[in-house]
Coordinates of C-alpha atoms in Angstrom, one line a residue:
M1 CA 16.5 -32.7 -0.5
P2 CA 14.0 -29.8 0.0
S3 CA 10.4 -30.5 -1.0
K4 CA 8.8 -28.5 -3.9
L5 CA 6.5 -26.8 -1.3
M6 CA 9.5 -25.5 0.6
M7 CA 11.2 -24.4 -2.6
V8 CA 8.2 -22.4 -3.5
F9 CA 7.9 -21.0 0.0
V10 CA 11.6 -19.9 0.0
G11 CA 11.3 -18.4 -3.5
T12 CA 8.2 -16.4 -2.5
D13 CA 9.8 -15.3 0.7
I14 CA 12.8 -13.9 -1.2
I15 CA 10.5 -12.1 -3.6
F16 CA 8.7 -10.7 -0.6
A17 CA 12.0 -9.3 0.7
G18 CA 12.7 -7.9 -2.7
C19 CA 9.4 -6.0 -2.6
G20 CA 10.6 -4.4 0.6
G21 CA 13.8 -3.4 -1.2
L22 CA 11.6 -1.9 -4.0
L23 CA 9.5 0.0 -1.5
I24 CA 12.4 1.5 0.4
G25 CA 14.4 2.2 -2.7
F26 CA 11.5 4.1 -4.4
S27 CA 10.7 6.0 -1.2
L28 CA 14.2 7.1 -0.5
L29 CA 15.0 8.0 -4.1
S30 CA 11.7 9.9 -4.3
E31 CA 12.5 11.9 -1.2
S32 CA 15.9 12.7 -2.6
Q33 CA 14.3 13.9 -5.8
M34 CA 11.9 16.1 -3.9
R35 CA 14.8 17.8 -2.2
A36 CA 16.5 18.5 -5.5
T37 CA 15.8 21.7 -7.5
P38 CA 13.0 20.9 -10.0
T39 CA 13.7 21.0 -13.7
I40 CA 11.4 20.8 -16.7
A41 CA 12.0 17.1 -16.8
T42 CA 11.3 16.5 -13.1
V43 CA 8.9 19.2 -12.0
A44 CA 5.6 17.2 -12.5
E45 CA 7.0 14.1 -10.7
H46 CA 8.3 16.4 -7.9
L47 CA 4.9 17.8 -7.2
L48 CA 3.1 14.4 -7.5
L49 CA 5.5 12.7 -5.1
K50 CA 4.4 15.1 -2.5
Q51 CA 1.0 13.5 -2.6
C52 CA 2.5 10.0 -1.9
P53 CA 3.1 8.7 1.7
L54 CA 6.8 8.1 1.2
T55 CA 7.7 8.0 4.9
A56 CA 5.0 5.4 5.5
G57 CA 6.5 3.5 2.6
V58 CA 9.9 3.4 4.4
V59 CA 8.3 2.2 7.6
N60 CA 6.4 -0.5 5.7
A61 CA 9.6 -1.7 4.1
I62 CA 11.3 -2.0 7.5
F63 CA 8.4 -4.2 8.7
I64 CA 8.8 -6.3 5.5
F65 CA 12.6 -6.8 6.2
L66 CA 11.8 -7.7 9.9
T67 CA 9.3 -10.2 8.7
F68 CA 11.8 -11.8 6.3
L69 CA 14.4 -12.1 9.1
L70 CA 11.7 -13.7 11.3
S71 CA 11.2 -16.3 8.5
L72 CA 14.8 -17.5 8.7
P73 CA 14.4 -19.5 12.0
A74 CA 11.3 -21.1 10.4
L75 CA 13.5 -22.3 7.5
F76 CA 16.3 -23.7 9.7
L77 CA 13.9 -25.3 12.3
P78 CA 11.9 -27.7 10.1
Q79 CA 9.8 -29.0 13.0
N80 CA 8.9 -25.6 14.4
R81 CA 5.6 -23.9 13.7
G82 CA 5.7 -21.0 16.1
W83 CA 8.0 -18.9 13.9
L84 CA 5.9 -19.6 10.9
R85 CA 2.7 -18.5 12.6
A86 CA 4.4 -15.3 13.7
Q87 CA 5.7 -14.7 10.1
G88 CA 2.2 -15.3 8.7
W89 CA 0.6 -12.7 11.0
L90 CA 3.3 -10.2 10.2
V91 CA 2.9 -10.8 6.4
V92 CA -0.8 -10.1 6.9
F93 CA 0.1 -6.9 8.7
C94 CA 2.5 -5.8 5.9
A95 CA -0.1 -6.6 3.2
T96 CA -2.7 -4.5 5.0
F97 CA -0.1 -1.7 5.4
T98 CA 0.7 -1.8 1.7
L99 CA -2.9 -2.0 0.7
V100 CA -3.7 1.1 2.7
L101 CA -0.8 3.0 1.0
G102 CA -2.1 1.9 -2.4
L103 CA -5.6 2.9 -1.7
T104 CA -4.4 6.3 -0.4
I105 CA -2.7 7.0 -3.7
W106 CA -5.7 5.6 -5.6
F107 CA -8.0 7.9 -3.8
V108 CA -5.8 10.9 -4.8
T109 CA -6.4 10.0 -8.5
L110 CA -10.1 10.1 -8.0
H111 CA -9.9 13.8 -7.3
S112 CA -6.8 14.6 -9.4
R113 CA -8.2 17.8 -11.1
A114 CA -9.2 19.4 -7.8
N115 CA -6.0 18.4 -6.1
L116 CA -3.8 19.6 -9.0
N117 CA -5.7 22.9 -9.1
R118 CA -4.8 23.4 -5.4
I119 CA -1.2 22.4 -6.0
W120 CA -0.9 24.8 -9.0
A121 CA -2.4 27.7 -6.9
H122 CA 0.2 27.2 -4.1
E123 CA 3.3 26.9 -6.3
Q124 CA 5.7 29.7 -7.1
P125 CA 5.6 31.3 -10.6
L126 CA 8.9 29.5 -11.5
T127 CA 7.3 26.1 -10.9
Q128 CA 4.2 27.1 -12.8
S129 CA 6.5 28.2 -15.7
L130 CA 8.3 24.9 -15.7
L131 CA 5.0 23.0 -15.9
Q132 CA 3.9 25.2 -18.8
Q133 CA 7.2 24.4 -20.6
K134 CA 6.9 20.7 -19.9
F135 CA 3.3 20.4 -21.1
N136 CA 3.4 23.2 -23.7
C137 CA 0.4 25.0 -22.2
C138 CA -0.4 28.3 -20.6
G139 CA -2.2 28.8 -17.2
Y140 CA -4.1 26.0 -15.5
N141 CA -7.7 26.1 -16.6
N142 CA -6.9 28.4 -19.5
S143 CA -4.5 31.3 -20.1
T144 CA -6.5 33.7 -17.9
S145 CA -7.7 31.4 -15.1
P146 CA -5.4 31.7 -13.4
P147 CA -3.3 34.0 -15.5
F148 CA -0.4 32.3 -17.3
I149 CA 3.3 33.0 -16.5
Q150 CA 5.1 34.7 -19.3
D151 CA 8.1 32.5 -20.4
S152 CA 9.6 30.9 -23.5
T153 CA 6.5 28.8 -24.1
C154 CA 3.9 31.5 -23.4
I155 CA 5.5 34.5 -24.9
N156 CA 2.3 36.7 -25.0
S157 CA -1.4 36.5 -24.4
L158 CA -2.2 35.6 -28.0
V159 CA 0.1 32.5 -28.0
A160 CA -1.1 31.6 -24.5
A161 CA -4.7 31.6 -25.6
Q162 CA -3.9 29.4 -28.6
K163 CA -2.1 26.8 -26.5
G164 CA -4.8 26.5 -23.9
G165 CA -4.5 25.6 -20.2
C166 CA -2.5 22.8 -18.6
I167 CA -5.4 21.1 -16.8
S168 CA -5.9 18.2 -19.3
K169 CA -2.3 17.4 -19.9
F170 CA -1.2 17.8 -16.3
S171 CA -4.1 15.7 -14.9
S172 CA -3.6 13.0 -17.6
F173 CA 0.1 12.8 -16.7
A174 CA -0.7 12.7 -13.0
N175 CA -3.2 9.9 -13.4
G176 CA -0.8 7.8 -15.4
Y177 CA 2.1 8.4 -13.0
L178 CA 0.1 7.7 -9.8
D179 CA -1.7 4.7 -11.4
L180 CA 1.7 3.1 -11.9
I181 CA 2.6 3.6 -8.3
F182 CA -0.6 2.3 -6.7
T183 CA -0.7 -0.6 -9.2
A184 CA 2.8 -1.6 -8.1
A185 CA 1.6 -1.4 -4.5
F186 CA -1.4 -3.7 -5.2
G187 CA 1.1 -6.1 -7.0
I188 CA 3.1 -6.2 -3.8
V189 CA -0.1 -7.1 -1.9
G190 CA -0.6 -9.9 -4.3
I191 CA 2.9 -11.3 -3.5
D192 CA 2.0 -11.0 0.2
V193 CA -1.2 -13.0 -0.3
V194 CA 0.8 -15.8 -2.1
L195 CA 3.3 -15.8 0.8
V196 CA 0.5 -16.1 3.3
L197 CA -0.9 -19.1 1.4
C198 CA 2.6 -20.7 1.3
V199 CA 3.0 -20.2 5.1
A200 CA -0.4 -21.8 5.6
M201 CA 0.5 -24.8 3.5
V202 CA 3.9 -25.3 5.2
L203 CA 2.2 -25.1 8.6
K204 CA -0.3 -27.8 7.5
Y205 CA 2.5 -29.9 6.1
R206 CA 4.5 -29.7 9.3
Q207 CA 1.4 -30.4 11.3
E208 CA 0.9 -33.6 9.3
L209 CA 4.5 -34.6 9.7
E210 CA 4.2 -34.2 13.5
R211 CA 1.0 -36.2 13.6
Y212 CA 2.6 -39.1 11.6
K213 CA 5.6 -38.9 13.9
H214 CA 3.4 -39.4 17.0
I215 CA 1.6 -42.2 15.3
D216 CA 4.9 -43.9 14.5
E217 CA 6.0 -43.4 18.0
K218 CA 2.9 -45.0 19.4
N219 CA 3.1 -47.9 17.0
G220 CA 6.8 -48.4 18.0
M221 CA 5.9 -48.5 21.6
G222 CA 3.0 -50.9 20.9
R223 CA 5.5 -53.5 19.6
F224 CA 7.2 -53.8 23.0

């Protein structure tokens, strides 16, 4: 019957693999969304996802799956410690990779207003109009800086001046959206840390078993 330690290790290992699935699923779906034509409902996410290292997320997920596969021999070879050591180092690598991705996105949020200003300036009038309709605003800083795009939300300069610019609403949405992403990344790093601790405990447990086995063998030989 498996020990409680091994059950916790296996459970954490499965959750670790699930995090890889979450990473690759989010990255691929986001890339698919970015290739689609933006709408009022998706235009903000479309622009923000361009700031995320999605390709690196896919690469990280691949390393996570490889690490999980490497853990299988460690499960089926109860006396072996080499596979466990290799898994432990790979988990540390994956955790560092994920941490860097999370910090990259977190750093973007520290300069969100400046980044969004640059994004707004480089987008086509259609995209700017979609953002105005989504956030019910006109222009970026205000209706004249840069000039608003005339559409169903900003029908004239008087209405545009009353609604104000999109800077506050857009940056607030961006921070909330990106906060969710990098918080999820840091959560995955937490799972990685737990798995590293489990690997260390299993290694220690197997080392103790091997030591007791050698002691028993010596005692057995001493009787003869």
